[in-house]
Amino acid sequence: MSENHPAIAPAIIEQLANQLRLALGGEAPDAHASQQLVQCFPSLQDLVQLIHEVSEQARRHKQDDDAGAPALHVEPSRLLEQAQAMARASEAHARAVLDMALESIVTIDDQGIIQFFNPASERLFGYQAREVLGRNVHCLMPEPYRSAHDGYLRRYLETREPHVIGIGRAIVAQRKDGSVFPAELAVNAYRVDERTFFVGTLHDISRHVAEEHHLRHAATHDPLTGLLNRHGLLEALRQALEESARDQSGVGVIYVDLDRFKPVNDTLGHAAGDECLRAVAQRLAHAVQAGDIIARLGGDEFVVAVRDLREALVLDRVAARIQQVLAAPFDLLQGKQVRLGASLGLALSPRDGESVEDLLHAADQAMYASKQAGR
């Protein structure tokens, strides 16, 4: 490890020395402090155990002296040499472990100042250790987390209420170049004398988030057109209805059933039919506002939902645009041209229903009535 990567912070070395001095004097080391050391730095387990053994041996010799029994010859210097050798071995082990760790490991003091920054942290954040040691850890955070961090730290030190400490959470971190990424952070606190220090382990979860987003998108979207599927439509409509109830507005639903689509599949093939469906999706997107909802329920059935409706006439105008764009001929890649058109059914909340199911049922019934009346 380079000079930029001290394996054990000076405060930890000082705490180990204090524990050893207590042990050589026959006094019991602080068990809680020892537990925290081992929890934060497992590589110190052997050294902490040795200190406790030294303490027990010194305590027994002291009891023998008090009882007048022949005392065994104790060589504190030898014990100290042994402890120092163990410390050097433990530190070398800690250096190797921290250097090779795949996860970012960062330690800070009770002021938020970075004390340790391992090589994995350098790779993750793009900083060299020397660039961040002595700086506030909020340099690794984007806004608004950067401005809020010192307040979170003070609140924990005052209340000891663990919102992150010992719990772990997903956060957003920032690299040296300003780019941000999602990360999972686990933090533990330990005390050295009267001061509190924190050690955090962190790893990039960008791939996990991307995979989760892909699965969520696949579960709520139609793979052919990229529009919402039935499941995605139900979720989006529920949200739209909740918003309309708060805003005292309405939600309009237009059920779209394509006309003359079956002959396209039968005469030109399913590839041409798929091309038509993708073109329909694009035309519907141009017929509505950016915040409105478009879904393909399957086959040749689509649904358009218009948010924040204040007048029923607005829904009529949207329906008229949909009729217009779908009535224009479709030019296919095969050089063929087809004409479709559509039968529409309209429903408006709260007039025709206040639930997703009631609105979709009302729009569906209106669409069938339109089709039976000659489109």
mmCIF file of C-alpha atoms in Angstrom:
data_model
loop_
_atom_site.group_PDB
_atom_site.id
_atom_site.type_symbol
_atom_site.label_atom_id
_atom_site.label_comp_id
_atom_site.label_asym_id
_atom_site.label_seq_id
_atom_site.Cartn_x
_atom_site.Cartn_y
_atom_site.Cartn_z
ATOM 1 C CA MET A 1 0.000 0.000 0.000
ATOM 2 C CA SER A 2 1.221 3.491 -0.833
ATOM 3 C CA GLU A 3 1.620 6.321 1.628
ATOM 4 C CA ASN A 4 -1.748 7.576 0.469
ATOM 5 C CA HIS A 5 -3.432 4.491 1.889
ATOM 6 C CA PRO A 6 -2.744 4.122 5.619
ATOM 7 C CA ALA A 7 -4.306 0.825 6.545
ATOM 8 C CA ILE A 8 -5.265 1.829 10.062
ATOM 9 C CA ALA A 9 -6.121 5.397 10.984
ATOM 10 C CA PRO A 10 -3.917 7.052 13.666
ATOM 11 C CA ALA A 11 -6.908 7.121 16.001
ATOM 12 C CA ILE A 12 -7.173 3.331 15.775
ATOM 13 C CA ILE A 13 -3.451 2.888 16.528
ATOM 14 C CA GLU A 14 -3.880 5.155 19.554
ATOM 15 C CA GLN A 15 -6.823 3.144 20.799
ATOM 16 C CA LEU A 16 -4.863 -0.108 20.429
ATOM 17 C CA ALA A 17 -1.976 1.435 22.394
ATOM 18 C CA ASN A 18 -4.333 2.489 25.184
ATOM 19 C CA GLN A 19 -5.782 -0.995 25.335
ATOM 20 C CA LEU A 20 -2.286 -2.476 25.508
ATOM 21 C CA ARG A 21 -1.206 -0.118 28.307
ATOM 22 C CA LEU A 22 -4.241 -1.166 30.334
ATOM 23 C CA ALA A 23 -3.439 -4.820 29.678
ATOM 24 C CA LEU A 24 0.195 -4.528 30.816
ATOM 25 C CA GLY A 25 -1.019 -2.864 34.019
ATOM 26 C CA GLY A 26 -3.315 -5.776 34.775
ATOM 27 C CA GLU A 27 -6.465 -3.800 34.043
ATOM 28 C CA ALA A 28 -9.198 -5.158 31.797
ATOM 29 C CA PRO A 29 -9.321 -3.504 28.347
ATOM 30 C CA ASP A 30 -12.556 -1.831 27.340
ATOM 31 C CA ALA A 31 -14.648 -4.746 26.023
ATOM 32 C CA HIS A 32 -17.042 -2.489 24.114
ATOM 33 C CA ALA A 33 -14.192 -0.657 22.405
ATOM 34 C CA SER A 34 -12.563 -3.980 21.506
ATOM 35 C CA GLN A 35 -15.807 -5.253 20.015
ATOM 36 C CA GLN A 36 -16.168 -2.137 17.875
ATOM 37 C CA LEU A 37 -12.577 -2.429 16.655
ATOM 38 C CA VAL A 38 -13.070 -6.013 15.548
ATOM 39 C CA GLN A 39 -16.446 -5.230 13.996
ATOM 40 C CA CYS A 40 -15.022 -2.415 11.880
ATOM 41 C CA PHE A 41 -11.612 -4.033 11.237
ATOM 42 C CA PRO A 42 -11.918 -7.855 11.374
ATOM 43 C CA SER A 43 -8.202 -8.180 10.616
ATOM 44 C CA LEU A 44 -7.439 -6.865 14.141
ATOM 45 C CA GLN A 45 -9.165 -9.834 15.777
ATOM 46 C CA ASP A 46 -5.917 -11.646 16.659
ATOM 47 C CA LEU A 47 -4.301 -8.510 18.048
ATOM 48 C CA VAL A 48 -7.299 -7.631 20.220
ATOM 49 C CA GLN A 49 -7.392 -11.218 21.498
ATOM 50 C CA LEU A 50 -3.691 -11.026 22.378
ATOM 51 C CA ILE A 51 -4.224 -7.809 24.336
ATOM 52 C CA HIS A 52 -6.972 -9.477 26.376
ATOM 53 C CA GLU A 53 -4.727 -12.490 27.053
ATOM 54 C CA VAL A 54 -1.932 -10.175 28.200
ATOM 55 C CA SER A 55 -4.411 -8.433 30.508
ATOM 56 C CA GLU A 56 -5.539 -11.737 32.015
ATOM 57 C CA GLN A 57 -1.938 -12.921 32.544
ATOM 58 C CA ALA A 58 -0.945 -9.630 34.197
ATOM 59 C CA ARG A 59 -4.031 -9.751 36.414
ATOM 60 C CA ARG A 60 -3.163 -13.264 37.625
ATOM 61 C CA HIS A 61 0.422 -12.282 38.417
ATOM 62 C CA LYS A 62 -0.834 -9.302 40.369
ATOM 63 C CA GLN A 63 -3.183 -11.556 42.374
ATOM 64 C CA ASP A 64 -0.301 -13.939 43.118
ATOM 65 C CA ASP A 65 1.816 -11.036 44.357
ATOM 66 C CA ASP A 66 -0.979 -9.828 46.633
ATOM 67 C CA ALA A 67 -1.426 -13.333 48.060
ATOM 68 C CA GLY A 68 2.283 -13.709 48.822
ATOM 69 C CA ALA A 69 2.666 -16.575 46.371
ATOM 70 C CA PRO A 70 5.890 -16.902 44.408
ATOM 71 C CA ALA A 71 5.431 -14.660 41.410
ATOM 72 C CA LEU A 72 6.252 -15.783 37.941
ATOM 73 C CA HIS A 73 8.800 -13.665 36.203
ATOM 74 C CA VAL A 74 6.998 -11.298 33.839
ATOM 75 C CA GLU A 75 8.806 -9.532 31.073
ATOM 76 C CA PRO A 76 6.663 -6.612 29.934
ATOM 77 C CA SER A 77 9.172 -5.779 27.238
ATOM 78 C CA ARG A 78 8.791 -9.248 25.781
ATOM 79 C CA LEU A 79 5.014 -8.968 25.851
ATOM 80 C CA LEU A 80 5.266 -5.561 24.249
ATOM 81 C CA GLU A 81 7.556 -6.898 21.528
ATOM 82 C CA GLN A 82 5.131 -9.727 20.903
ATOM 83 C CA ALA A 83 2.204 -7.312 20.723
ATOM 84 C CA GLN A 84 4.143 -5.017 18.388
ATOM 85 C CA ALA A 85 5.014 -7.937 16.124
ATOM 86 C CA MET A 86 1.377 -8.967 16.087
ATOM 87 C CA ALA A 87 0.374 -5.376 15.350
ATOM 88 C CA ARG A 88 2.775 -5.213 12.410
ATOM 89 C CA ALA A 89 1.462 -8.508 11.052
ATOM 90 C CA SER A 90 -2.132 -7.404 11.586
ATOM 91 C CA GLU A 91 -1.486 -4.071 9.895
ATOM 92 C CA ALA A 92 0.152 -5.794 6.921
ATOM 93 C CA HIS A 93 -2.841 -8.108 6.710
ATOM 94 C CA ALA A 94 -5.219 -5.149 6.926
ATOM 95 C CA ARG A 95 -3.303 -3.361 4.186
ATOM 96 C CA ALA A 96 -3.576 -6.363 1.892
ATOM 97 C CA VAL A 97 -7.281 -6.849 2.636
ATOM 98 C CA LEU A 98 -8.180 -3.196 2.124
ATOM 99 C CA ASP A 99 -6.035 -2.909 -1.013
ATOM 100 C CA MET A 100 -7.685 -5.937 -2.580
ATOM 101 C CA ALA A 101 -11.223 -5.180 -1.402
ATOM 102 C CA LEU A 102 -13.644 -4.872 -4.312
ATOM 103 C CA GLU A 103 -15.933 -2.568 -2.345
ATOM 104 C CA SER A 104 -15.201 1.057 -1.673
ATOM 105 C CA ILE A 105 -14.197 1.616 1.980
ATOM 106 C CA VAL A 106 -14.171 5.158 3.355
ATOM 107 C CA THR A 107 -13.722 6.243 6.973
ATOM 108 C CA ILE A 108 -14.572 9.687 8.335
ATOM 109 C CA ASP A 109 -14.332 11.412 11.711
ATOM 110 C CA ASP A 110 -17.129 13.099 13.649
ATOM 111 C CA GLN A 111 -16.700 16.251 11.550
ATOM 112 C CA GLY A 112 -17.249 14.356 8.301
ATOM 113 C CA ILE A 113 -13.575 14.588 7.309
ATOM 114 C CA ILE A 114 -12.253 11.679 5.245
ATOM 115 C CA GLN A 115 -9.570 9.698 7.104
ATOM 116 C CA PHE A 116 -9.171 6.712 4.812
ATOM 117 C CA PHE A 117 -9.891 6.040 1.118
ATOM 118 C CA ASN A 118 -9.011 2.613 -0.255
ATOM 119 C CA PRO A 119 -7.979 1.759 -3.858
ATOM 120 C CA ALA A 120 -11.494 0.517 -4.711
ATOM 121 C CA SER A 121 -12.754 3.982 -3.759
ATOM 122 C CA GLU A 122 -10.193 5.537 -6.117
ATOM 123 C CA ARG A 123 -11.450 3.359 -8.977
ATOM 124 C CA LEU A 124 -15.088 4.049 -8.170
ATOM 125 C CA PHE A 125 -14.933 7.816 -7.668
ATOM 126 C CA GLY A 126 -12.013 8.743 -9.938
ATOM 127 C CA TYR A 127 -10.140 10.530 -7.139
ATOM 128 C CA GLN A 128 -6.667 9.688 -5.856
ATOM 129 C CA ALA A 129 -6.661 9.211 -2.088
ATOM 130 C CA ARG A 130 -4.410 12.231 -1.607
ATOM 131 C CA GLU A 131 -7.068 14.403 -3.296
ATOM 132 C CA VAL A 132 -9.795 13.593 -0.764
ATOM 133 C CA LEU A 133 -8.001 12.814 2.520
ATOM 134 C CA GLY A 134 -8.719 15.723 4.851
ATOM 135 C CA ARG A 135 -11.768 16.870 2.851
ATOM 136 C CA ASN A 136 -15.402 16.627 3.904
ATOM 137 C CA VAL A 137 -17.031 13.447 2.653
ATOM 138 C CA HIS A 138 -19.853 15.433 1.093
ATOM 139 C CA CYS A 139 -17.488 16.045 -1.855
ATOM 140 C CA LEU A 140 -18.551 12.541 -2.932
ATOM 141 C CA MET A 141 -22.243 13.515 -3.013
ATOM 142 C CA PRO A 142 -24.403 15.496 -5.455
ATOM 143 C CA GLU A 143 -26.921 18.082 -4.375
ATOM 144 C CA PRO A 144 -29.195 18.120 -2.421
ATOM 145 C CA TYR A 145 -27.453 15.389 -0.410
ATOM 146 C CA ARG A 146 -24.218 17.397 -0.210
ATOM 147 C CA SER A 147 -25.826 20.326 1.605
ATOM 148 C CA ALA A 148 -27.852 18.079 3.913
ATOM 149 C CA HIS A 149 -25.074 15.695 4.984
ATOM 150 C CA ASP A 150 -23.499 17.738 7.793
ATOM 151 C CA GLY A 151 -26.931 18.230 9.351
ATOM 152 C CA TYR A 152 -27.582 14.463 9.276
ATOM 153 C CA LEU A 153 -24.204 13.853 10.927
ATOM 154 C CA ARG A 154 -24.823 16.399 13.703
ATOM 155 C CA ARG A 155 -28.288 14.991 14.345
ATOM 156 C CA TYR A 156 -26.914 11.473 14.752
ATOM 157 C CA LEU A 157 -24.167 12.618 17.142
ATOM 158 C CA GLU A 158 -26.756 14.470 19.226
ATOM 159 C CA THR A 159 -29.540 11.866 19.239
ATOM 160 C CA ARG A 160 -27.790 8.586 18.313
ATOM 161 C CA GLU A 161 -30.858 7.723 16.256
ATOM 162 C CA PRO A 162 -29.651 5.445 13.418
ATOM 163 C CA HIS A 163 -31.211 6.490 10.117
ATOM 164 C CA VAL A 164 -28.285 5.025 8.167
ATOM 165 C CA ILE A 165 -25.820 3.786 10.813
ATOM 166 C CA GLY A 166 -25.933 0.000 11.040
ATOM 167 C CA ILE A 167 -28.872 -0.124 8.617
ATOM 168 C CA GLY A 168 -27.639 0.591 5.110
ATOM 169 C CA ARG A 169 -29.492 2.278 2.288
ATOM 170 C CA ALA A 170 -29.432 3.120 -1.408
ATOM 171 C CA ILE A 171 -27.907 6.521 -2.162
ATOM 172 C CA VAL A 172 -26.736 8.621 -5.098
ATOM 173 C CA ALA A 173 -22.962 9.268 -5.235
ATOM 174 C CA GLN A 174 -20.897 11.611 -7.392
ATOM 175 C CA ARG A 175 -17.593 10.976 -9.160
ATOM 176 C CA LYS A 176 -14.768 13.431 -9.637
ATOM 177 C CA ASP A 177 -15.977 14.209 -13.172
ATOM 178 C CA GLY A 178 -19.404 15.201 -11.825
ATOM 179 C CA SER A 179 -21.259 12.117 -13.046
ATOM 180 C CA VAL A 180 -23.596 10.454 -10.567
ATOM 181 C CA PHE A 181 -24.460 6.813 -9.957
ATOM 182 C CA PRO A 182 -26.703 4.790 -7.629
ATOM 183 C CA ALA A 183 -24.876 3.034 -4.812
ATOM 184 C CA GLU A 184 -25.612 0.911 -1.778
ATOM 185 C CA LEU A 185 -24.045 2.229 1.427
ATOM 186 C CA ALA A 186 -23.518 0.497 4.772
ATOM 187 C CA VAL A 187 -22.141 2.570 7.664
ATOM 188 C CA ASN A 188 -20.966 1.564 11.132
ATOM 189 C CA ALA A 189 -19.813 3.839 13.956
ATOM 190 C CA TYR A 190 -16.997 3.211 16.418
ATOM 191 C CA ARG A 191 -15.545 5.269 19.258
ATOM 192 C CA VAL A 192 -11.957 6.136 20.056
ATOM 193 C CA ASP A 193 -11.705 7.741 23.478
ATOM 194 C CA GLU A 194 -14.375 10.455 23.349
ATOM 195 C CA ARG A 195 -14.652 10.723 19.562
ATOM 196 C CA THR A 196 -16.920 8.898 17.122
ATOM 197 C CA PHE A 197 -15.640 7.655 13.765
ATOM 198 C CA PHE A 198 -17.534 6.080 10.896
ATOM 199 C CA VAL A 199 -16.539 3.424 8.388
ATOM 200 C CA GLY A 200 -18.640 3.071 5.251
ATOM 201 C CA THR A 201 -18.615 0.379 2.590
ATOM 202 C CA LEU A 202 -20.138 1.287 -0.730
ATOM 203 C CA HIS A 203 -20.628 -0.360 -4.100
ATOM 204 C CA ASP A 204 -22.043 0.733 -7.432
ATOM 205 C CA ILE A 205 -25.500 -0.743 -8.139
ATOM 206 C CA SER A 206 -25.963 0.854 -11.581
ATOM 207 C CA ARG A 207 -26.200 -2.538 -13.293
ATOM 208 C CA HIS A 208 -28.719 -3.789 -10.736
ATOM 209 C CA VAL A 209 -30.843 -0.642 -11.139
ATOM 210 C CA ALA A 210 -30.669 -0.918 -14.941
ATOM 211 C CA GLU A 211 -31.744 -4.573 -14.812
ATOM 212 C CA GLU A 212 -34.566 -3.707 -12.422
ATOM 213 C CA HIS A 213 -35.688 -0.890 -14.708
ATOM 214 C CA HIS A 214 -35.576 -3.244 -17.707
ATOM 215 C CA LEU A 215 -37.702 -5.847 -15.904
ATOM 216 C CA ARG A 216 -40.167 -3.200 -14.732
ATOM 217 C CA HIS A 217 -40.402 -1.793 -18.260
ATOM 218 C CA ALA A 218 -40.924 -5.265 -19.716
ATOM 219 C CA ALA A 219 -43.707 -5.934 -17.195
ATOM 220 C CA THR A 220 -45.592 -2.731 -18.037
ATOM 221 C CA HIS A 221 -44.929 -2.161 -21.754
ATOM 222 C CA ASP A 222 -45.927 -3.786 -25.025
ATOM 223 C CA PRO A 223 -42.789 -5.219 -26.704
ATOM 224 C CA LEU A 224 -44.031 -4.528 -30.249
ATOM 225 C CA THR A 225 -45.004 -0.859 -30.001
ATOM 226 C CA GLY A 226 -43.241 0.259 -26.804
ATOM 227 C CA LEU A 227 -46.567 1.574 -25.464
ATOM 228 C CA LEU A 228 -47.959 0.669 -22.061
ATOM 229 C CA ASN A 229 -49.579 -2.759 -21.870
ATOM 230 C CA ARG A 230 -52.758 -3.522 -19.912
ATOM 231 C CA HIS A 231 -50.897 -3.763 -16.598
ATOM 232 C CA GLY A 232 -49.067 -0.498 -17.228
ATOM 233 C CA LEU A 233 -52.319 1.180 -18.276
ATOM 234 C CA LEU A 234 -54.082 0.193 -15.056
ATOM 235 C CA GLU A 235 -51.236 1.615 -12.956
ATOM 236 C CA ALA A 236 -51.075 4.868 -14.958
ATOM 237 C CA LEU A 237 -54.854 5.354 -14.889
ATOM 238 C CA ARG A 238 -55.039 4.829 -11.131
ATOM 239 C CA GLN A 239 -52.383 7.465 -10.636
ATOM 240 C CA ALA A 240 -54.141 9.857 -13.025
ATOM 241 C CA LEU A 241 -57.454 9.421 -11.198
ATOM 242 C CA GLU A 242 -55.811 10.081 -7.831
ATOM 243 C CA GLU A 243 -54.282 13.279 -9.207
ATOM 244 C CA SER A 244 -57.589 14.380 -10.754
ATOM 245 C CA ALA A 245 -59.398 13.863 -7.433
ATOM 246 C CA ARG A 246 -56.904 16.199 -5.729
ATOM 247 C CA ASP A 247 -57.075 18.766 -8.551
ATOM 248 C CA GLN A 248 -60.863 18.469 -8.992
ATOM 249 C CA SER A 249 -60.390 17.787 -12.690
ATOM 250 C CA GLY A 250 -61.370 14.873 -14.896
ATOM 251 C CA VAL A 251 -59.729 12.045 -16.822
ATOM 252 C CA GLY A 252 -60.935 11.191 -20.303
ATOM 253 C CA VAL A 253 -60.580 7.692 -21.753
ATOM 254 C CA ILE A 254 -60.760 6.893 -25.488
ATOM 255 C CA TYR A 255 -61.059 3.243 -26.475
ATOM 256 C CA VAL A 256 -59.618 2.736 -29.986
ATOM 257 C CA ASP A 257 -60.459 -0.331 -32.072
ATOM 258 C CA LEU A 258 -58.800 -0.394 -35.504
ATOM 259 C CA ASP A 259 -60.994 -0.968 -38.542
ATOM 260 C CA ARG A 260 -59.960 -3.131 -41.506
ATOM 261 C CA PHE A 261 -56.848 -4.396 -39.722
ATOM 262 C CA LYS A 262 -57.545 -8.135 -40.081
ATOM 263 C CA PRO A 263 -57.281 -8.069 -43.917
ATOM 264 C CA VAL A 264 -53.788 -6.583 -43.602
ATOM 265 C CA ASN A 265 -52.616 -9.625 -41.638
ATOM 266 C CA ASP A 266 -54.504 -12.032 -43.882
ATOM 267 C CA THR A 267 -53.316 -10.661 -47.237
ATOM 268 C CA LEU A 268 -49.915 -9.058 -46.502
ATOM 269 C CA GLY A 269 -48.741 -11.177 -43.572
ATOM 270 C CA HIS A 270 -48.040 -10.599 -39.899
ATOM 271 C CA ALA A 271 -44.863 -8.589 -40.570
ATOM 272 C CA ALA A 272 -46.966 -5.993 -42.405
ATOM 273 C CA GLY A 273 -49.516 -6.114 -39.594
ATOM 274 C CA ASP A 274 -46.795 -5.456 -37.010
ATOM 275 C CA GLU A 275 -45.529 -2.553 -39.107
ATOM 276 C CA CYS A 276 -49.025 -1.077 -39.151
ATOM 277 C CA LEU A 277 -49.391 -1.412 -35.368
ATOM 278 C CA ARG A 278 -46.084 0.395 -34.780
ATOM 279 C CA ALA A 279 -47.179 3.159 -37.157
ATOM 280 C CA VAL A 280 -50.517 3.464 -35.315
ATOM 281 C CA ALA A 281 -48.641 3.869 -32.025
ATOM 282 C CA GLN A 282 -46.547 6.689 -33.506
ATOM 283 C CA ARG A 283 -49.601 8.488 -34.888
ATOM 284 C CA LEU A 284 -51.437 8.243 -31.571
ATOM 285 C CA ALA A 285 -48.411 9.771 -29.839
ATOM 286 C CA HIS A 286 -48.591 12.766 -32.201
ATOM 287 C CA ALA A 287 -52.328 13.188 -31.624
ATOM 288 C CA VAL A 288 -52.137 13.731 -27.837
ATOM 289 C CA GLN A 289 -50.171 15.836 -25.366
ATOM 290 C CA ALA A 290 -46.852 14.620 -23.940
ATOM 291 C CA GLY A 291 -48.313 13.864 -20.488
ATOM 292 C CA ASP A 292 -51.263 11.837 -21.742
ATOM 293 C CA ILE A 293 -51.421 8.035 -21.578
ATOM 294 C CA ILE A 294 -51.315 5.656 -24.556
ATOM 295 C CA ALA A 295 -51.566 1.867 -24.254
ATOM 296 C CA ARG A 296 -51.994 -1.155 -26.464
ATOM 297 C CA LEU A 297 -54.292 -3.721 -24.857
ATOM 298 C CA GLY A 298 -53.476 -6.391 -27.420
ATOM 299 C CA GLY A 299 -54.382 -7.204 -30.998
ATOM 300 C CA ASP A 300 -55.715 -4.055 -32.660
ATOM 301 C CA GLU A 301 -57.104 -2.400 -29.510
ATOM 302 C CA PHE A 302 -55.592 0.744 -28.006
ATOM 303 C CA VAL A 303 -56.527 3.130 -25.193
ATOM 304 C CA VAL A 304 -55.755 6.836 -24.908
ATOM 305 C CA ALA A 305 -56.270 8.635 -21.573
ATOM 306 C CA VAL A 306 -56.255 12.417 -21.327
ATOM 307 C CA ARG A 307 -55.234 13.899 -17.965
ATOM 308 C CA ASP A 308 -56.421 17.040 -16.210
ATOM 309 C CA LEU A 309 -59.590 17.548 -18.238
ATOM 310 C CA ARG A 310 -61.576 20.661 -17.372
ATOM 311 C CA GLU A 311 -64.049 20.493 -20.288
ATOM 312 C CA ALA A 312 -65.646 17.500 -22.010
ATOM 313 C CA LEU A 313 -65.180 19.210 -25.371
ATOM 314 C CA VAL A 314 -61.408 18.774 -25.037
ATOM 315 C CA LEU A 315 -61.886 14.998 -25.116
ATOM 316 C CA ASP A 316 -64.011 15.322 -28.252
ATOM 317 C CA ARG A 317 -61.265 17.322 -29.977
ATOM 318 C CA VAL A 318 -58.639 14.704 -29.068
ATOM 319 C CA ALA A 319 -60.916 11.965 -30.446
ATOM 320 C CA ALA A 320 -61.339 13.915 -33.670
ATOM 321 C CA ARG A 321 -57.558 14.206 -34.090
ATOM 322 C CA ILE A 322 -57.182 10.462 -33.519
ATOM 323 C CA GLN A 323 -59.816 9.742 -36.184
ATOM 324 C CA GLN A 324 -58.025 12.066 -38.570
ATOM 325 C CA VAL A 325 -54.505 10.640 -38.145
ATOM 326 C CA LEU A 326 -55.707 7.032 -38.368
ATOM 327 C CA ALA A 327 -57.801 7.682 -41.460
ATOM 328 C CA ALA A 328 -54.737 8.728 -43.490
ATOM 329 C CA PRO A 329 -53.192 5.898 -45.585
ATOM 330 C CA PHE A 330 -50.282 3.870 -44.207
ATOM 331 C CA ASP A 331 -47.297 3.363 -46.530
ATOM 332 C CA LEU A 332 -45.591 0.060 -45.723
ATOM 333 C CA LEU A 333 -41.973 -0.897 -46.387
ATOM 334 C CA GLN A 334 -43.144 -3.485 -48.910
ATOM 335 C CA GLY A 335 -44.353 -0.655 -51.122
ATOM 336 C CA LYS A 336 -47.971 -1.386 -50.256
ATOM 337 C CA GLN A 337 -50.443 1.196 -49.019
ATOM 338 C CA VAL A 338 -53.309 0.356 -46.652
ATOM 339 C CA ARG A 339 -56.180 2.298 -45.107
ATOM 340 C CA LEU A 340 -57.413 1.468 -41.640
ATOM 341 C CA GLY A 341 -59.498 3.940 -39.634
ATOM 342 C CA ALA A 342 -60.857 3.249 -36.158
ATOM 343 C CA SER A 343 -63.988 3.001 -34.045
ATOM 344 C CA LEU A 344 -63.772 5.070 -30.851
ATOM 345 C CA GLY A 345 -65.554 4.982 -27.532
ATOM 346 C CA LEU A 346 -65.285 7.845 -25.033
ATOM 347 C CA ALA A 347 -65.715 7.963 -21.253
ATOM 348 C CA LEU A 348 -65.089 10.774 -18.784
ATOM 349 C CA SER A 349 -64.554 10.727 -15.025
ATOM 350 C CA PRO A 350 -66.332 11.260 -12.768
ATOM 351 C CA ARG A 351 -69.374 11.356 -15.092
ATOM 352 C CA ASP A 352 -68.990 7.785 -16.414
ATOM 353 C CA GLY A 353 -67.184 6.278 -13.436
ATOM 354 C CA GLU A 354 -64.674 7.047 -10.730
ATOM 355 C CA SER A 355 -62.643 3.840 -10.879
ATOM 356 C CA VAL A 356 -60.275 2.534 -13.544
ATOM 357 C CA GLU A 357 -62.482 -0.486 -14.193
ATOM 358 C CA ASP A 358 -65.673 1.576 -14.549
ATOM 359 C CA LEU A 359 -64.053 4.047 -16.948
ATOM 360 C CA LEU A 360 -62.549 1.346 -19.182
ATOM 361 C CA HIS A 361 -65.856 -0.551 -19.222
ATOM 362 C CA ALA A 362 -67.777 2.591 -20.157
ATOM 363 C CA ALA A 363 -65.332 3.464 -22.960
ATOM 364 C CA ASP A 364 -65.411 -0.133 -24.240
ATOM 365 C CA GLN A 365 -69.221 -0.152 -24.345
ATOM 366 C CA ALA A 366 -69.243 3.195 -26.139
ATOM 367 C CA MET A 367 -66.759 1.852 -28.719
ATOM 368 C CA TYR A 368 -68.994 -1.171 -29.488
ATOM 369 C CA ALA A 369 -71.982 1.121 -29.802
ATOM 370 C CA SER A 370 -69.988 3.251 -32.260
ATOM 371 C CA LYS A 371 -68.955 0.205 -34.297
ATOM 372 C CA GLN A 372 -72.542 -1.099 -34.469
ATOM 373 C CA ALA A 373 -73.695 2.332 -35.589
ATOM 374 C CA GLY A 374 -71.431 2.167 -38.613
ATOM 375 C CA ARG A 375 -68.132 3.457 -37.177
#
